[in-house]
CSV table of C-alpha atoms and ligand atoms in Angstrom, one decimal:
chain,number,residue,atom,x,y,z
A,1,UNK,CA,38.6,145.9,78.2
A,2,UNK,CA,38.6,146.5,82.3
A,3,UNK,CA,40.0,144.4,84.5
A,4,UNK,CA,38.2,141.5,85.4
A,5,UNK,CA,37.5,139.5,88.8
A,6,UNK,CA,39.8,136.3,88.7
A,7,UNK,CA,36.9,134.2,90.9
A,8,UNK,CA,34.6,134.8,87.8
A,9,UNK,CA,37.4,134.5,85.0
A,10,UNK,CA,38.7,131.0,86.5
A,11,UNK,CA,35.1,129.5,86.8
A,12,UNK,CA,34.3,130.4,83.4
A,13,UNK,CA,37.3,129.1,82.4
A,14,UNK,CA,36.9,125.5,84.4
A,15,UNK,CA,33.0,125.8,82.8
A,16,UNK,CA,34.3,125.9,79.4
A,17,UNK,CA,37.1,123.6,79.9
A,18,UNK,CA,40.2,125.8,78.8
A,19,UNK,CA,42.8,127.1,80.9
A,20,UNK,CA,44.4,130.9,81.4
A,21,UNK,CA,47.8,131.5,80.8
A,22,UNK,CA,49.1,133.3,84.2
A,23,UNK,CA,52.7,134.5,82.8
A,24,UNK,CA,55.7,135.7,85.5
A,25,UNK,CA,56.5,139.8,83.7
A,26,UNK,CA,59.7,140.5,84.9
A,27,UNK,CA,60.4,144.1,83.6
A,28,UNK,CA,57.6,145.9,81.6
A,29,UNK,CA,58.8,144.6,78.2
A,30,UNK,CA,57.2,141.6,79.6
A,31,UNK,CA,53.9,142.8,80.5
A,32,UNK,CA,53.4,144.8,77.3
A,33,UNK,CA,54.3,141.7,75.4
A,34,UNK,CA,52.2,139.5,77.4
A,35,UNK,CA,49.2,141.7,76.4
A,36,UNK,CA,50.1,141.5,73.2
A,37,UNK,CA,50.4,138.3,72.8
A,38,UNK,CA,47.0,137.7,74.8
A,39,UNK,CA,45.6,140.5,72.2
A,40,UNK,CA,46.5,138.5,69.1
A,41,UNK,CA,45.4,135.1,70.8
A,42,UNK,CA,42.0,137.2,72.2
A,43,UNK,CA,42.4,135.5,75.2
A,44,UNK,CA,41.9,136.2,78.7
A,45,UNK,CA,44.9,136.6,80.5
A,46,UNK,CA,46.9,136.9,84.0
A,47,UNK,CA,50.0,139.1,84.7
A,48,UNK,CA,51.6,137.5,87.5
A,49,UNK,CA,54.1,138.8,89.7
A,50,UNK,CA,56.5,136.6,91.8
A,51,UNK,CA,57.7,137.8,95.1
A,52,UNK,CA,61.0,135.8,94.7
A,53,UNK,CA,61.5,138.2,91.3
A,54,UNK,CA,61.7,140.9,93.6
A,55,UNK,CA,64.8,141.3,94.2
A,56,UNK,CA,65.1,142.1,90.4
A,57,UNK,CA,62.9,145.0,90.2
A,58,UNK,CA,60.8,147.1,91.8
A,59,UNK,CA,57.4,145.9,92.3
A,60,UNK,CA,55.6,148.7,93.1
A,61,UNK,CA,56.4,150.5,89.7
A,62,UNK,CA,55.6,146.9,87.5
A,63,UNK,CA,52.4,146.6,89.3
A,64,UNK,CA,51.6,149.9,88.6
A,65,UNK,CA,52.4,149.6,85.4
A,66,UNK,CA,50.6,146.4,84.7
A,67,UNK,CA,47.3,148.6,86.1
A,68,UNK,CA,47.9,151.1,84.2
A,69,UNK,CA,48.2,148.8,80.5
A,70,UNK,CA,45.8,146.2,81.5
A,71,UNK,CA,43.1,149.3,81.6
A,72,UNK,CA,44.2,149.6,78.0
A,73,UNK,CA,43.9,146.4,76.7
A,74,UNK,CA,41.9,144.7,74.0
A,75,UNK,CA,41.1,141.8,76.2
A,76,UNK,CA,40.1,141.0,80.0
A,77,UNK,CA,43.1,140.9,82.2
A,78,UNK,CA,43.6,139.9,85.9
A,79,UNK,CA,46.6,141.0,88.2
A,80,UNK,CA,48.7,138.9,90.1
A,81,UNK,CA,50.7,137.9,93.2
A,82,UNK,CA,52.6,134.8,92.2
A,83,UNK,CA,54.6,132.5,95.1
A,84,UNK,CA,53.9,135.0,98.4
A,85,UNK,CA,55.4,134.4,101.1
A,86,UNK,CA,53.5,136.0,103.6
A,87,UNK,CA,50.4,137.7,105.2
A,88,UNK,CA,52.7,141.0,104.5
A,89,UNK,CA,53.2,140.0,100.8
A,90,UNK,CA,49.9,139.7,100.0
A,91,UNK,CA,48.8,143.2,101.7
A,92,UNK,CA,51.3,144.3,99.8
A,93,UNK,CA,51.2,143.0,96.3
A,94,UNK,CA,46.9,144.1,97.0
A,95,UNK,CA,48.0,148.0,97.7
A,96,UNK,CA,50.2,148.0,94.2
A,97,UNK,CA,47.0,146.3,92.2
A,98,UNK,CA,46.8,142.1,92.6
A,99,UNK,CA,43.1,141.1,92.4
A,100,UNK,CA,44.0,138.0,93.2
A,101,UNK,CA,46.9,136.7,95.5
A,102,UNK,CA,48.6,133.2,96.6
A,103,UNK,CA,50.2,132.9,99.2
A,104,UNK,CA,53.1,129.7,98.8
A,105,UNK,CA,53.3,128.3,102.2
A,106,UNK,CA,53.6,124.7,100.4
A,107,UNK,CA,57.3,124.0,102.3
A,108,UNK,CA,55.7,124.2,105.3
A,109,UNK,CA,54.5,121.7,107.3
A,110,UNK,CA,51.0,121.2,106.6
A,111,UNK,CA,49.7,122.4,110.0
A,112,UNK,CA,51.7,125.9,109.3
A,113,UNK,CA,50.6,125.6,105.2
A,114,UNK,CA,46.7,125.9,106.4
A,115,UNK,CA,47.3,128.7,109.0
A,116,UNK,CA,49.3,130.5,107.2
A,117,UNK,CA,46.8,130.3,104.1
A,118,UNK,CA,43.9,131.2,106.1
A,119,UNK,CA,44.9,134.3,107.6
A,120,UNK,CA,45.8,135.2,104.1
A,121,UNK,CA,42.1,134.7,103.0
A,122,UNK,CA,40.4,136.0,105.8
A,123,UNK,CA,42.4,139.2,105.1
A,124,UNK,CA,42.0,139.0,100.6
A,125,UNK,CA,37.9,137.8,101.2
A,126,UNK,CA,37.1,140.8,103.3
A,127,UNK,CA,38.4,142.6,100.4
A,128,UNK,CA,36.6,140.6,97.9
A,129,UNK,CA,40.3,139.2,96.5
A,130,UNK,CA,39.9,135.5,95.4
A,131,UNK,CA,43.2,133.3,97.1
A,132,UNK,CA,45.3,130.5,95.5
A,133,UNK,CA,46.8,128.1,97.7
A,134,UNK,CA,48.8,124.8,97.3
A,135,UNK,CA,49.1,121.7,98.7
A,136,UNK,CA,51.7,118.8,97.6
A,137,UNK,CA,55.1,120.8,96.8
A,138,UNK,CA,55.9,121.5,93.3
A,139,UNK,CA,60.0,121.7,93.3
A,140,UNK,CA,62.8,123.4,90.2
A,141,UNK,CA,64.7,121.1,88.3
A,142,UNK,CA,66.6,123.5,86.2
A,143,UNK,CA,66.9,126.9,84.3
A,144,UNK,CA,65.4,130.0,84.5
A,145,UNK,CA,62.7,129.3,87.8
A,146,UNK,CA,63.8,126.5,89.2
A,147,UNK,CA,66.6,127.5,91.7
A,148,UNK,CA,63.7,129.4,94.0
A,149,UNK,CA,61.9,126.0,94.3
A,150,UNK,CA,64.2,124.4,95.8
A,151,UNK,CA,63.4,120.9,97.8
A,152,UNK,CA,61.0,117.6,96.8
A,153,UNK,CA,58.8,116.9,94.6
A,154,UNK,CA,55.5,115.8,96.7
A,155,UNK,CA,52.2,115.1,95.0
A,156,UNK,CA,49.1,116.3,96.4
A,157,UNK,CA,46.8,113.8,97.9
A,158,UNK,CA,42.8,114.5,96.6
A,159,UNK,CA,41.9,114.0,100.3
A,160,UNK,CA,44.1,115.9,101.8
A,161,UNK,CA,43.2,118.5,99.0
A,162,UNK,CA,39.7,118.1,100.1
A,163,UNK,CA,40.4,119.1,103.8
A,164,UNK,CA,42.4,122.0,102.8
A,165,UNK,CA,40.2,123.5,101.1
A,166,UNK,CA,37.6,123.1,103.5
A,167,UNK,CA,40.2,124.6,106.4
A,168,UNK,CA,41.6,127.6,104.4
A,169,UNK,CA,38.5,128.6,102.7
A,170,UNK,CA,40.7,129.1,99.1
A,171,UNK,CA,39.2,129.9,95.9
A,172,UNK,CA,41.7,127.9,93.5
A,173,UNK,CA,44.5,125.4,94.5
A,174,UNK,CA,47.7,124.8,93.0
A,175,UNK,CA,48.1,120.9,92.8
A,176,UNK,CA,51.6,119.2,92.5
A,177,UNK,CA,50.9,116.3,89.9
A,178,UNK,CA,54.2,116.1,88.4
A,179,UNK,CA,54.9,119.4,87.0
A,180,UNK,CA,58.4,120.8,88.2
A,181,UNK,CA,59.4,124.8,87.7
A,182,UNK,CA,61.7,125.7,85.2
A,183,UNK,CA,63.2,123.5,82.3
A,184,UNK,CA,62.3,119.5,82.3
A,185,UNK,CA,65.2,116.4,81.4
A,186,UNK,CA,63.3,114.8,79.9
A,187,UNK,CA,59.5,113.6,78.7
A,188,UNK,CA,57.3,114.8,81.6
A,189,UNK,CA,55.6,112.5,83.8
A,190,UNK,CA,52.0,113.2,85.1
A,191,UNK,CA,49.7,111.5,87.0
A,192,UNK,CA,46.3,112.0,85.7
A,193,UNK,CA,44.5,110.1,87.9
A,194,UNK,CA,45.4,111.7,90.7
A,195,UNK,CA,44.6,114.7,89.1
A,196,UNK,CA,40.8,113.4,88.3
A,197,UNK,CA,40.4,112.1,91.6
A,198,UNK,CA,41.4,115.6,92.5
A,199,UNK,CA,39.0,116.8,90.5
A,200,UNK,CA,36.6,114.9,91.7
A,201,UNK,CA,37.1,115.9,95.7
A,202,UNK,CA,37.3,119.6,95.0
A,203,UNK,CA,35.0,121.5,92.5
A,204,UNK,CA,37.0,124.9,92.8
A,205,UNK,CA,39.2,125.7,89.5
A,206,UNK,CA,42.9,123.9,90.1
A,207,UNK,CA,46.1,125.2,88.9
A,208,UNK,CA,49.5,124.2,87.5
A,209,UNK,CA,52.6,125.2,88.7
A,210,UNK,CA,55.8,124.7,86.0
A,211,UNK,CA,54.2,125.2,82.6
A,212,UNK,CA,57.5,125.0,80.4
A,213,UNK,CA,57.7,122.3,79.0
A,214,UNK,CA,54.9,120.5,78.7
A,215,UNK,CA,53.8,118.7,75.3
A,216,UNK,CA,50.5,120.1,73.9
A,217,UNK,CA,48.5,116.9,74.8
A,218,UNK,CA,49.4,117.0,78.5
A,219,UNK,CA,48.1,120.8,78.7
A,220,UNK,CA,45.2,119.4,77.0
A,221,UNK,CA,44.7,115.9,79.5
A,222,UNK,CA,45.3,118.7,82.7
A,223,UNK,CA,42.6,121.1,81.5
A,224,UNK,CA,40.2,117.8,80.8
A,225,UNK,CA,40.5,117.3,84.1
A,226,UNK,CA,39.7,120.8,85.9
A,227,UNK,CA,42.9,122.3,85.3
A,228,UNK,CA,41.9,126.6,84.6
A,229,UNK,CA,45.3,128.5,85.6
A,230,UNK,CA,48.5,127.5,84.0
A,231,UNK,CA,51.5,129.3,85.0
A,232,UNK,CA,53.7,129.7,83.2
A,233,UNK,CA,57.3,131.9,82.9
A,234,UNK,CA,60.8,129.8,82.2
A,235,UNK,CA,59.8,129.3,78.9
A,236,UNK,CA,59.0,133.0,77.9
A,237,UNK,CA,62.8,134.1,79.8
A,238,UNK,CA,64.6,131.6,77.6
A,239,UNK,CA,62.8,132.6,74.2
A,240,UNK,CA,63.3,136.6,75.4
A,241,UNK,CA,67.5,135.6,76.2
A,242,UNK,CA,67.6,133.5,72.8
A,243,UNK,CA,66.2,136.6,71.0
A,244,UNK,CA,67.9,139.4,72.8
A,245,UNK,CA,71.2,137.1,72.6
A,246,UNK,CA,71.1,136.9,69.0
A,247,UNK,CA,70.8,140.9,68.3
A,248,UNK,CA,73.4,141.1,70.8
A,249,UNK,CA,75.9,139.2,69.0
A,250,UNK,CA,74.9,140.5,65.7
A,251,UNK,CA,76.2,143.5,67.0
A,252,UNK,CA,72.9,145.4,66.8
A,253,UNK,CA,72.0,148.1,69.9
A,254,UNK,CA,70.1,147.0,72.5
A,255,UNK,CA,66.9,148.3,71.7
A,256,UNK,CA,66.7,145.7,69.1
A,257,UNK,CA,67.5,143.2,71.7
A,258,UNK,CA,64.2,144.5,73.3
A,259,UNK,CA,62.4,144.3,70.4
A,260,UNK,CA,63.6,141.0,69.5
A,261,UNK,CA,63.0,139.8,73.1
A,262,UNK,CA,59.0,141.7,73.2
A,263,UNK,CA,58.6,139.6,69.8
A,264,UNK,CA,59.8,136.3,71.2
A,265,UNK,CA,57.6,136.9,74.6
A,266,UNK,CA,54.6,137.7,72.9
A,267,UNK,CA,55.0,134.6,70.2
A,268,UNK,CA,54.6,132.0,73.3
A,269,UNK,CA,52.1,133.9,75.1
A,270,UNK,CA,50.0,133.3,72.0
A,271,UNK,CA,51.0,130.3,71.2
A,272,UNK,CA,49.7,128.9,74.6
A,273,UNK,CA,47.2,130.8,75.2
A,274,UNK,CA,45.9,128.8,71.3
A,275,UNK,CA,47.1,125.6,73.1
A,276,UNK,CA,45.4,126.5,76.6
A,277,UNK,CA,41.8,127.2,74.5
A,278,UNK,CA,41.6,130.7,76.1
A,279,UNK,CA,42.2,132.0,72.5
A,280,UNK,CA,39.1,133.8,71.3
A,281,UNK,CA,37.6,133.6,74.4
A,282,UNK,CA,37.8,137.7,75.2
A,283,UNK,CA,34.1,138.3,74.4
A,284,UNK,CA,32.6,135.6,76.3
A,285,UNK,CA,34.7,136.9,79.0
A,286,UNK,CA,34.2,140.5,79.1
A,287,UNK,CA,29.9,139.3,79.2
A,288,UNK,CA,30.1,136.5,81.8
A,289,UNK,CA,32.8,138.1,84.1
A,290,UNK,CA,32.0,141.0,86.5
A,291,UNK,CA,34.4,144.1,85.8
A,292,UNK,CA,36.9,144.6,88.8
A,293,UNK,CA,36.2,147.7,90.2
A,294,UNK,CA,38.0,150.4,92.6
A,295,UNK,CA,36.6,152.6,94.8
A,296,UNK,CA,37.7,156.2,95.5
A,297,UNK,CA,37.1,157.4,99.0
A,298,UNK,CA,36.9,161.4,98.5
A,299,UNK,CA,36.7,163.8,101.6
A,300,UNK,CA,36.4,167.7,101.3
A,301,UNK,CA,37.3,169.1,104.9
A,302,UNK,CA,38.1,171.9,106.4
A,303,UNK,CA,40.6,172.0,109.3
A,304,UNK,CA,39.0,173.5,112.7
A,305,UNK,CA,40.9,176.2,114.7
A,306,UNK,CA,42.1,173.6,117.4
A,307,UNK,CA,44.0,172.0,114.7
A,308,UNK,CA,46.2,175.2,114.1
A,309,UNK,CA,49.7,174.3,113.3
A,310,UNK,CA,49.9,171.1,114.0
A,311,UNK,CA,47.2,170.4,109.8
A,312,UNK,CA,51.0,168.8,108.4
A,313,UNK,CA,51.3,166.5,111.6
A,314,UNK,CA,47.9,165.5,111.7
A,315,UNK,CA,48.3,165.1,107.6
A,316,UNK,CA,51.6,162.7,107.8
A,317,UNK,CA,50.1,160.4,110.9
A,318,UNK,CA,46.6,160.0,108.7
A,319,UNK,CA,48.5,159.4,105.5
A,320,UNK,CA,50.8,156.8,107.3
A,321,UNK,CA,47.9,155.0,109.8
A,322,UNK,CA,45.7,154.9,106.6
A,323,UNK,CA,47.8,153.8,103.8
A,324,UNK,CA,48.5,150.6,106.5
A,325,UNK,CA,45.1,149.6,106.1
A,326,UNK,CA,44.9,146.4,104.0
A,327,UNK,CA,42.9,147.1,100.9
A,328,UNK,CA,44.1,150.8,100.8
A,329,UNK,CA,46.1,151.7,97.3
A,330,UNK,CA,46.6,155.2,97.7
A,331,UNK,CA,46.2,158.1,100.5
A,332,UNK,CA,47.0,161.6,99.2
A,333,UNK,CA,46.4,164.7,100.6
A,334,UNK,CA,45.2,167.9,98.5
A,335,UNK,CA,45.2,171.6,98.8
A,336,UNK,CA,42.6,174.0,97.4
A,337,UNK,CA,44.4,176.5,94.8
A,338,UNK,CA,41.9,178.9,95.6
A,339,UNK,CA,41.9,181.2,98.5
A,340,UNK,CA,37.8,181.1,98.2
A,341,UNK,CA,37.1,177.5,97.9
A,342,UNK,CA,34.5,176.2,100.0
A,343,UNK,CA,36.8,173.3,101.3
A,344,UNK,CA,40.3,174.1,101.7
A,345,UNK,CA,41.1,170.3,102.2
A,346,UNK,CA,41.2,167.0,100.7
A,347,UNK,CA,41.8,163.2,101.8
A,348,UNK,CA,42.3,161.4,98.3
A,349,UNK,CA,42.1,157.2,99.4
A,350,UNK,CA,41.7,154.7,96.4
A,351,UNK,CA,40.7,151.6,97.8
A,352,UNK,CA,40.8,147.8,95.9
A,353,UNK,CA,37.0,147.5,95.8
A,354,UNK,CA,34.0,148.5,97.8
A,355,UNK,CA,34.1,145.5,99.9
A,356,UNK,CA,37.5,147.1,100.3
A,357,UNK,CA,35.8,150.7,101.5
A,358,UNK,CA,33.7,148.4,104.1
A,359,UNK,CA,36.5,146.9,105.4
A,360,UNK,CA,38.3,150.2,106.1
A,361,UNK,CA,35.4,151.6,107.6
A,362,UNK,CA,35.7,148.8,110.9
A,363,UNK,CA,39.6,149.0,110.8
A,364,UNK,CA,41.0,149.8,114.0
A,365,UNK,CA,44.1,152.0,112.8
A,366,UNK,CA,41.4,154.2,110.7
A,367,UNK,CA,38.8,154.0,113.5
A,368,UNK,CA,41.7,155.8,115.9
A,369,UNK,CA,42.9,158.0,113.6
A,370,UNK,CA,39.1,159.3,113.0
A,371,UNK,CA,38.3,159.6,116.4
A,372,UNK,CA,41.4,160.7,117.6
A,373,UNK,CA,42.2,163.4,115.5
A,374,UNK,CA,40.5,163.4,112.4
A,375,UNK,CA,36.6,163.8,113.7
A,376,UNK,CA,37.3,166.2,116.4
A,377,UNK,CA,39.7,168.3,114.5
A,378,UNK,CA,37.7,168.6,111.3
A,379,UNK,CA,34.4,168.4,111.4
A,380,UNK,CA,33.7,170.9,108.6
A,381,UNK,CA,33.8,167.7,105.7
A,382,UNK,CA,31.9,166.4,103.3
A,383,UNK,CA,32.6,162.4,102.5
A,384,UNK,CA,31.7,160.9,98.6
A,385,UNK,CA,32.4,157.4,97.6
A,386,UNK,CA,32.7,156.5,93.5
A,387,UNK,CA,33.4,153.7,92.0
A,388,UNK,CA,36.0,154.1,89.2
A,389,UNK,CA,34.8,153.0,85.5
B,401,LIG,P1,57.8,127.6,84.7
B,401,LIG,O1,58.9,128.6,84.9
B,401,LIG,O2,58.3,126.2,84.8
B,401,LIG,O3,57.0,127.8,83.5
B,401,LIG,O4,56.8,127.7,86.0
B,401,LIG,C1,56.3,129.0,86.3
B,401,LIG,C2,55.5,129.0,87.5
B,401,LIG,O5,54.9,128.0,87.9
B,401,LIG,C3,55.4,130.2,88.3
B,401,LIG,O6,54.5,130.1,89.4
C-alpha cells in the first residue's frame, strides 16, 4: 500500500473514533518491526522519527529507509518528524521523507511557541505537509524517553488551545492532559474533562504525547474524546532490551538478540494498534485517504558553447542552491552514455509533492540560479514533470 497523507489518515481516524499508533524507530529493526506489527494488526500506522534520537543514528539513512519499506507495505503508512526543534529540522526531516512534521516549541514561552510554529507551517502548507504542534508541556518522568523532556508538567488550557490553533494555522495538536514521556510511578492520572472541553474548542485531530503506560481504558476514554495520534516509543525500547537481554545472557549471538528484540517490537505495535481500534482499519484507509505522492522534476538540456568549461561549476552551484530549496528530496545530475543522444544532459530533482514543484518554481535561490546561469547557459532543454506511482 502507498504512502498516505497524514491530514486525511488523522481525520478518518478522529471520524471513526480510533487512534494511530505513531511509534519512535530507532534503528531499522525498529521500522521493519513496526510494519510488521501494523501488518498483522492491519492497521494504519506512523513511523516517527525524533530529532533528539539523532544523535544515535543517522537520519538520513532511517528515513530513507522507512521510504523505501513503507512503499512495500501491506498497509497505509505515514512518515514522521517527531519533537523538532526548529524551522531547519523540519526542512530537513521533509527532504529525507516526513509527510508530516511537528515542530516541539512547547518550552517556549507561548509568544515564541506560536511564532516558532507558524513559520514551520507556512513553510510544510506550501508544500502540502500537514503540522503538529503543542501547547501545555508534556515532561519525562523516567526510563527510556523521559530524560529529553525534561521540565514541568503544564496542562493545556482548551482556550488557550483554541487561540493557538487559530494563530499557528496547525493541523493536529499535541495536548498535555496528564501523560508524561517514558515510564509512569504509578496509576496514571488524566484529566478528561479538560480533554472534552478541548475537544470541544478545537475540531482538528489531538494527539498524545507519552503512550507507555497507559491502562487500556484510558487509551479508550482519550480516543472518546478526539484523541487520533498516540505516540508512543518507551514501551517498545524496554520490550526490544528485555528481549535482546535475554538472548544475550543465554549466551546466544547477537542476531538472535535482533530477532528477539524485532519480535518483541512488533508484539506491542500490534497489541496497541488492537487497543488503539486502528486494527483492521487498512482497507478503509487505503479508499478514504488520498495516496502521498512525489513529483519528479526531469530536465534534458544541452549545455551552450558560453558554458565551455566551467558545465562541472555550473553543475555543483545548481546542485547545492537547489537541493536548499525546502520541499526538494533529491538533485542529481546525469550524463548521456551515448555520444549521439539528442540531450547530452540531465537535472534529476524529486520533489515531496506537486504543491512541492509549485513552490520551487517561485523560490528565490532556484529563480537566481535559472536566470543567472541555468537559462542563459542552456537553453537547448526540454522540462517534464511526473508524478511517481
Ligand atoms: P513514551 O516514550 O512515553 O511512549 O512517549 C513517546 C512520545 O510521546 C514520543 O513523542
Amino acid at each position: 500500500m502507498p504512502l498516505v497523507r497524514l491530514d486525511d489518515l488523522l481525520r478518518h481516524a478522529r471520524a471513526h473514533r480510533y487512534a494511530v499508533g505513531a511509534y519512535d524507530a530507532v534503528d531499522a529493526h525498529f521500522i521493519d518491526a513496526i510494519l510488521a506489527g501494523a501488518e498483522a494488526a492491519q492497521a494504519p500506522v506512523i513511523i516517527s522519527f525524533a530529532e533528539s534520537h539523532y544523535a544515535h543514528y543517522d537520519p538520513a539513512l532511517l528515513f530513507a529507509a522507512a521510504r523505501d519499506a513503507a512503499r512495500r507495505a501491506a498497509v497505509p503508512v505515514a512518515i514522521f518528524l517527531d519533537h523538532g526543534a526548529s524551522l531547519e529540522a523540519a526542512v530537513a526531516a521533509i527532504r529525507w521523507g516526513a509527510n508530516g512534521v511537528m515542530v516541539d516549541a512547547s518550552h517556549l514561552p507561548d509568544a515564541e511557541n506560536v511564532a516558532t510554529t507558524r513559520a514551520v507551517v507556512d513553510m510544510a502548507h506550501a508544500l502540502d505537509i500537514p503540522v503538529e504542534g503543542e501547547l501545555g508541556y508534556v515532561p519525562g518522568v523516567e526510563g527510556e524517553d523521559a530524560q529529553r523532556h525534561a521540565g514541568a508538567l503544564r496542562l493545556t488550557s482548551p482556550e488557550e488551545a483554541k487561540d493557538f490553533v487559530a494563530a499557528t494555522g496547525v493541523d493536529f495538536l499535541a495536548v498535555s492532559v496528564g501523560t508524561v514521556h517514558g515510564r509512569l510511578r504509578g496509576a496514571p492520572r488524566l484529566d478528561l474533562e479538560r480533554l472534552a472541553a478541548i475537544a470541544e474548542a478545537v475540531s482538528l485531530p489531538l494527539v498524545i504525547h507519552g503512550g507507555t503506560g497507559l491502562l487500556d481504558t484510558q487509551f479508550h476514554a482519550l480516543i472518546e474524546r478526539g484523541v487520533a495520534k498516540i505516540n508512543y516509543y518507551t514501551a517498545l525500547a524496554d520490550a526490544a532490551a528485555q528481549a535482546a537481554q535475554g538472548e544475550l545472557v543465554a549466551g546466544r549471538p547477537w542476531t538472535s538478540a535482533l530477532d528477539a528484540a524485532r519480535a518483541a517490537i512488533r508484539k506491542e505495535v500490534e497489541r496497541t494498534s488492537r487497543v488503539f481500534g486502528a486494527a483492521g482499519r487498512a482497507q478503509a484507509v487505503r479508499e478514504a485517504c488520498r495516496p502521498w505522492r512525489e513529483l519528479e522534476h526531469l530536465i534534458l538540456f544541452n549545455w551552450s558553447e558560453t558554458a565551455s568549461g566551467r558545465e562541472a561549476e555550473f553543475e555543483e552551484e545548481g546542485r547545492r542552491a537547489l537541493l536548499a530549496v525546502p520541499g526538494v528530496r533529491e538533485v542529481d545530475i546525469g550524463e548521456a552514455l551515448h555520444e549521439n543522444a539528442r540531450y547530452r544532459r540531465a537535472w534529476f530533482i524529486r520533489l515531496a509533492s506537486p504543491a512541492a514543484e509549485a513552490a520551487y518554481m517561485r523560490d528565490a535561490r532556484h529563480l537566481d540560479y535559472a536566470d543567472r546561469i541555468f537559462r542563459p547557459h542552456a537553453a537547448d532543454r526540454l522540462k517534464i514533470d511526473y508524478i511517481r506511482r
